[in-house]
């Protein structure tokens, strides 16, 4: 695999397509066991999680729903901006088992602000599943229940993740050189 350029920055290969797909298959298998008969709702946070969600959901064999919502904007290479109200949360989550799907958890700010709002709709359970867990960057008390990868505090793009809106359309994940 070779380096890619996104806007003004160069990125080098970090997680291969094969590795990503292996981890997602493992996670799907785990959900298929743990949520059997529970009819969970996968709550996917747009935009970054759309590929992760699609690849995971294809491998969910139990009865489950998927719902896409939009929460926050993310600009540049550090976490910033204000969390906006959840758009598109049309499912009735009361009494349901919710699995939040996030592309990456960085400071935890986004989910920290959203969780109380979601909890106020009284779901039966809320779990958080992330593709990438930037463990060192966590600055808010958010508990990640499932993570495909723990990664260091380095900016990454690809497989749904963007740099200023670009770089989402790759099968592998790349890190800033
Ligand atoms: P948090 O609120 O600080 O946890 O940031 C979460 C959001 O920031 C993610 O959903 C991403 O959209 C974005 N983000 C954080 N780190 C990165 C990164 O390394 N690359 C691309 N987006 C990132
Ligand atoms: Mg995101």
Short mmCIF file of C-alpha atoms and ligand atoms in Angstrom, two decimals:
data_model
loop_
_atom_site.label_atom_id
_atom_site.label_comp_id
_atom_site.label_asym_id
_atom_site.label_seq_id
_atom_site.Cartn_x
_atom_site.Cartn_y
_atom_site.Cartn_z
CA UNK A 1 0.00 0.00 0.00
CA UNK A 2 1.23 3.47 -0.77
CA UNK A 3 0.75 6.85 0.82
CA UNK A 4 -2.22 9.02 -0.07
CA UNK A 5 -2.63 12.76 -0.22
CA UNK A 6 -5.77 14.36 1.20
CA UNK A 7 -5.97 18.10 0.55
CA UNK A 8 -2.61 19.47 1.76
CA UNK A 9 -1.55 16.52 3.91
CA UNK A 10 0.14 13.20 3.32
CA UNK A 11 -1.05 10.02 5.01
CA UNK A 12 0.58 6.61 5.26
CA UNK A 13 -1.10 3.19 5.40
CA UNK A 14 -2.11 2.22 8.92
CA UNK A 15 -4.88 -0.40 9.07
CA UNK A 16 -5.44 -2.64 6.06
CA UNK A 17 -8.79 -3.48 4.57
CA UNK A 18 -8.29 -7.10 5.59
CA UNK A 19 -7.56 -6.25 9.22
CA UNK A 20 -10.55 -3.90 9.42
CA UNK A 21 -12.89 -6.50 7.94
CA UNK A 22 -11.60 -9.22 10.27
CA UNK A 23 -12.27 -7.09 13.35
CA UNK A 24 -15.72 -6.09 12.12
CA UNK A 25 -16.65 -9.73 11.49
CA UNK A 26 -15.58 -10.58 15.05
CA UNK A 27 -17.67 -7.75 16.45
CA UNK A 28 -20.71 -8.78 14.41
CA UNK A 29 -20.38 -12.36 15.67
CA UNK A 30 -20.29 -11.04 19.22
CA UNK A 31 -23.45 -8.97 18.70
CA UNK A 32 -25.21 -11.92 17.07
CA UNK A 33 -24.63 -13.88 20.26
CA UNK A 34 -25.15 -11.19 22.90
CA UNK A 35 -28.25 -9.60 21.36
CA UNK A 36 -30.08 -12.70 20.18
CA UNK A 37 -33.82 -12.17 20.75
CA UNK A 38 -33.32 -8.56 21.90
CA UNK A 39 -34.01 -6.81 18.60
CA UNK A 40 -31.37 -4.12 19.15
CA UNK A 41 -31.27 -0.80 17.35
CA UNK A 42 -27.89 0.09 15.88
CA UNK A 43 -27.62 3.85 16.12
CA UNK A 44 -25.05 4.99 13.61
CA UNK A 45 -23.51 8.44 13.96
CA UNK A 46 -23.07 10.12 10.59
CA UNK A 47 -21.05 10.90 8.62
CA UNK A 48 -17.96 8.99 9.65
CA UNK A 49 -19.63 5.72 10.61
CA UNK A 50 -21.44 4.93 7.38
CA UNK A 51 -18.97 2.37 6.01
CA UNK A 52 -18.35 0.77 9.40
CA UNK A 53 -22.10 0.50 9.92
CA UNK A 54 -22.74 -0.98 6.46
CA UNK A 55 -20.03 -3.62 6.76
CA UNK A 56 -21.05 -4.53 10.30
CA UNK A 57 -24.79 -4.60 9.64
CA UNK A 58 -24.37 -6.92 6.63
CA UNK A 59 -23.06 -9.51 9.07
CA UNK A 60 -25.78 -9.14 11.66
CA UNK A 61 -27.95 -12.24 11.37
CA UNK A 62 -30.30 -11.63 14.31
CA UNK A 63 -33.37 -9.36 14.11
CA UNK A 64 -32.12 -5.80 14.38
CA UNK A 65 -32.85 -2.27 13.23
CA UNK A 66 -30.46 0.38 12.04
CA UNK A 67 -30.94 4.12 12.40
CA UNK A 68 -28.65 6.88 11.16
CA UNK A 69 -28.36 10.14 13.03
CA UNK A 70 -26.25 13.25 12.71
CA UNK A 71 -24.76 14.93 15.75
CA UNK A 72 -21.71 17.07 15.35
CA UNK A 73 -19.39 18.68 12.87
CA UNK A 74 -15.68 18.10 12.97
CA UNK A 75 -13.25 20.46 11.33
CA UNK A 76 -9.49 20.19 10.92
CA UNK A 77 -7.15 17.88 12.75
CA UNK A 78 -8.23 18.47 16.34
CA UNK A 79 -11.62 17.82 17.88
CA UNK A 80 -13.61 21.04 17.94
CA UNK A 81 -17.01 22.53 17.34
CA UNK A 82 -20.22 22.25 19.23
CA UNK A 83 -22.34 19.17 19.37
CA UNK A 84 -25.63 19.82 17.64
CA UNK A 85 -28.98 18.28 18.34
CA UNK A 86 -29.52 14.75 17.08
CA UNK A 87 -31.10 14.87 13.63
CA UNK A 88 -32.97 11.87 12.31
CA UNK A 89 -33.61 10.03 15.56
CA UNK A 90 -37.05 8.87 14.49
CA UNK A 91 -36.98 5.41 16.06
CA UNK A 92 -38.83 5.02 19.34
CA UNK A 93 -35.94 4.01 21.58
CA UNK A 94 -37.99 3.68 24.76
CA UNK A 95 -37.41 0.23 26.27
CA UNK A 96 -35.05 -0.77 23.45
CA UNK A 97 -31.47 -2.02 23.48
CA UNK A 98 -29.31 0.56 21.74
CA UNK A 99 -25.87 0.03 20.27
CA UNK A 100 -24.26 3.30 19.25
CA UNK A 101 -21.89 2.94 16.30
CA UNK A 102 -19.13 5.54 16.05
CA UNK A 103 -16.23 5.64 13.64
CA UNK A 104 -13.82 6.98 16.23
CA UNK A 105 -13.86 8.18 19.80
CA UNK A 106 -11.33 10.92 20.38
CA UNK A 107 -11.98 13.21 23.37
CA UNK A 108 -15.38 11.64 23.96
CA UNK A 109 -17.01 15.06 23.81
CA UNK A 110 -19.54 14.15 21.13
CA UNK A 111 -20.93 11.13 22.93
CA UNK A 112 -20.64 12.73 26.36
CA UNK A 113 -23.08 15.39 25.22
CA UNK A 114 -25.39 13.04 23.39
CA UNK A 115 -25.73 10.22 25.94
CA UNK A 116 -27.90 12.09 28.50
CA UNK A 117 -30.22 13.12 25.69
CA UNK A 118 -30.53 9.54 24.51
CA UNK A 119 -30.95 8.25 28.06
CA UNK A 120 -33.85 10.65 28.61
CA UNK A 121 -35.82 8.62 26.05
CA UNK A 122 -35.48 5.66 28.43
CA UNK A 123 -33.98 2.87 26.38
CA UNK A 124 -33.46 -0.47 28.14
CA UNK A 125 -29.71 -0.31 27.54
CA UNK A 126 -27.11 1.79 25.75
CA UNK A 127 -23.79 0.36 24.62
CA UNK A 128 -21.08 2.10 22.63
CA UNK A 129 -19.22 0.37 19.80
CA UNK A 130 -16.43 2.16 17.99
CA UNK A 131 -14.21 1.20 15.12
CA UNK A 132 -11.28 3.22 16.48
CA UNK A 133 -10.65 4.07 20.12
CA UNK A 134 -8.09 6.85 20.67
CA UNK A 135 -7.65 5.85 24.29
CA UNK A 136 -5.03 8.51 25.17
CA UNK A 137 -7.18 11.36 23.90
CA UNK A 138 -10.22 10.59 26.06
CA UNK A 139 -11.09 13.67 28.11
CA UNK A 140 -14.72 13.02 28.99
CA UNK A 141 -16.12 10.18 31.10
CA UNK A 142 -17.42 7.95 28.32
CA UNK A 143 -17.28 4.17 28.56
CA UNK A 144 -16.52 2.40 25.31
CA UNK A 145 -18.04 -1.08 25.44
CA UNK A 146 -16.74 -2.44 22.14
CA UNK A 147 -13.73 -1.25 20.14
CA UNK A 148 -12.30 -2.84 17.02
CA UNK A 149 -8.96 -1.06 17.46
CA UNK A 150 -7.25 0.93 20.22
CA UNK A 151 -5.09 3.49 18.46
CA UNK A 152 -2.60 6.16 19.54
CA UNK A 153 -3.43 9.86 19.45
CA UNK A 154 -2.67 10.39 15.76
CA UNK A 155 -4.94 11.81 13.10
CA UNK A 156 -6.35 9.18 10.75
CA UNK A 157 -8.43 9.21 7.57
CA UNK A 158 -10.12 6.71 5.32
CA UNK A 159 -12.88 4.13 5.55
CA UNK A 160 -15.42 6.85 6.38
CA UNK A 161 -13.13 9.11 8.37
CA UNK A 162 -12.36 12.49 6.87
CA UNK A 163 -9.94 15.35 6.90
CA UNK A 164 -12.03 18.47 6.30
CA UNK A 165 -14.61 16.41 4.45
CA UNK A 166 -12.20 14.54 2.19
CA UNK A 167 -10.46 11.19 2.32
CA UNK A 168 -13.43 9.08 3.40
CA UNK A 169 -13.46 6.93 0.27
CA UNK A 170 -10.80 4.32 0.92
CA UNK A 171 -10.96 0.70 2.05
CA UNK A 172 -7.99 1.02 4.39
CA UNK A 173 -7.23 3.56 7.13
CA UNK A 174 -4.27 5.94 6.88
CA UNK A 175 -2.47 8.01 9.46
CA UNK A 176 -0.95 11.48 9.20
CA UNK A 177 2.68 11.31 8.17
P1 LIG B 1 -14.78 13.33 20.04
O1 LIG B 1 -16.09 14.02 20.27
O2 LIG B 1 -13.62 14.20 20.43
O3 LIG B 1 -14.71 11.97 20.65
O4 LIG B 1 -14.62 13.21 18.48
C1 LIG B 1 -15.36 12.30 17.78
C2 LIG B 1 -15.47 12.71 16.34
O5 LIG B 1 -14.35 13.46 15.91
C3 LIG B 1 -15.50 11.49 15.45
O6 LIG B 1 -16.81 11.04 15.25
C4 LIG B 1 -14.84 11.98 14.19
O7 LIG B 1 -15.81 12.53 13.34
C5 LIG B 1 -13.91 13.05 14.65
N1 LIG B 1 -12.50 12.61 14.75
C6 LIG B 1 -11.78 12.42 15.87
N2 LIG B 1 -10.53 12.01 15.60
C7 LIG B 1 -10.47 11.91 14.26
C8 LIG B 1 -9.41 11.48 13.35
O8 LIG B 1 -8.28 11.11 13.72
N3 LIG B 1 -9.73 11.52 12.04
C9 LIG B 1 -10.95 11.89 11.57
N4 LIG B 1 -11.95 12.28 12.37
C10 LIG B 1 -11.71 12.29 13.71
MG1 LIG B 2 -17.94 11.06 13.46
#
